[in-house]
């Protein structure tokens, strides 16, 4: 069975990876916004909207995953500190 410390370490690594992924998605979203601003006359608006929606969906999935990783970390931390239980 995996130790609590090892499980917490894995959750920390997963959180770090998710944060990097979210920063990457945000950067690409900004690039798309900048491109739309600079080339709005030649862009197909419906296609650009579909791309932005897809990027936003990815962002939402990653943020939801991050939420649950942080939730798991809170549970694990609470279980390792019995003085918090009442």
Coordinates of C-alpha atoms in Angstrom, one line a residue:
X1 CA 0.0 0.0 0.0
X2 CA 1.2 3.4 -0.9
X3 CA 2.3 5.7 2.0
X4 CA 0.4 8.9 2.6
X5 CA 3.6 10.8 2.0
X6 CA 4.1 9.2 -1.4
X7 CA 0.5 9.8 -2.3
X8 CA 0.8 13.5 -1.3
X9 CA 4.0 13.8 -3.3
X10 CA 2.2 12.4 -6.4
X11 CA -0.7 14.8 -5.9
X12 CA 1.8 17.7 -5.6
X13 CA 3.4 16.7 -8.9
X14 CA 0.0 16.4 -10.5
X15 CA -1.0 19.8 -9.3
X16 CA 2.3 21.3 -10.6
X17 CA 1.7 19.6 -14.0
X18 CA -1.9 20.8 -14.2
X19 CA -0.9 24.4 -13.4
X20 CA 1.7 24.3 -16.2
X21 CA -0.9 22.9 -18.6
X22 CA -3.4 25.7 -17.6
X23 CA -0.7 28.4 -18.1
X24 CA 0.0 26.9 -21.5
X25 CA -3.7 26.9 -22.5
X26 CA -4.1 30.5 -21.3
X27 CA -1.0 31.5 -23.4
X28 CA -2.5 29.8 -26.5
X29 CA -5.8 31.5 -25.8
X30 CA -4.1 34.8 -25.7
X31 CA -2.3 34.1 -28.9
X32 CA -5.6 33.4 -30.6
X33 CA -7.1 36.6 -29.2
X34 CA -4.1 38.6 -30.5
X35 CA -4.4 36.9 -33.9
X36 CA -8.1 37.7 -34.1
X37 CA -7.4 41.3 -33.2
X38 CA -4.7 41.7 -35.8
X39 CA -6.5 39.7 -38.6
X40 CA -10.2 40.1 -37.8
X41 CA -11.0 41.3 -41.3
X42 CA -9.6 38.0 -42.8
X43 CA -10.8 35.5 -40.2
X44 CA -13.8 33.4 -40.5
X45 CA -15.6 34.3 -37.3
X46 CA -17.4 31.0 -36.9
X47 CA -14.2 29.0 -37.2
X48 CA -12.4 31.4 -34.8
X49 CA -15.3 31.0 -32.3
X50 CA -15.1 27.2 -32.6
X51 CA -11.4 27.3 -31.9
X52 CA -11.8 29.6 -28.9
X53 CA -14.6 27.4 -27.5
X54 CA -12.4 24.3 -27.9
X55 CA -9.6 25.9 -26.1
X56 CA -11.9 27.1 -23.3
X57 CA -13.3 23.6 -23.0
X58 CA -9.8 22.3 -22.4
X59 CA -9.1 25.0 -19.9
X60 CA -12.3 24.1 -18.0
X61 CA -11.4 20.4 -17.9
X62 CA -8.0 21.1 -16.6
X63 CA -9.3 23.5 -13.9
X64 CA -11.9 20.9 -12.8
X65 CA -9.1 18.3 -12.6
X66 CA -7.0 20.8 -10.5
X67 CA -10.0 21.4 -8.2
X68 CA -10.2 17.7 -7.4
X69 CA -6.5 17.2 -7.0
X70 CA -6.6 20.0 -4.4
X71 CA -9.6 18.4 -2.8
X72 CA -7.7 15.1 -2.6
X73 CA -4.7 16.9 -1.1
X74 CA -7.0 18.5 1.6
X75 CA -8.4 15.1 2.5
X76 CA -5.0 13.5 2.6
X77 CA -3.6 16.4 4.8
X78 CA -6.6 16.1 7.1
X79 CA -6.1 12.4 7.5
X80 CA -2.4 12.9 8.4
X81 CA -3.3 15.4 11.1
X82 CA -5.6 13.7 13.6
X83 CA -5.7 16.8 15.8
X84 CA -7.9 18.5 13.2
X85 CA -10.6 15.8 13.5
X86 CA -13.4 16.5 16.0

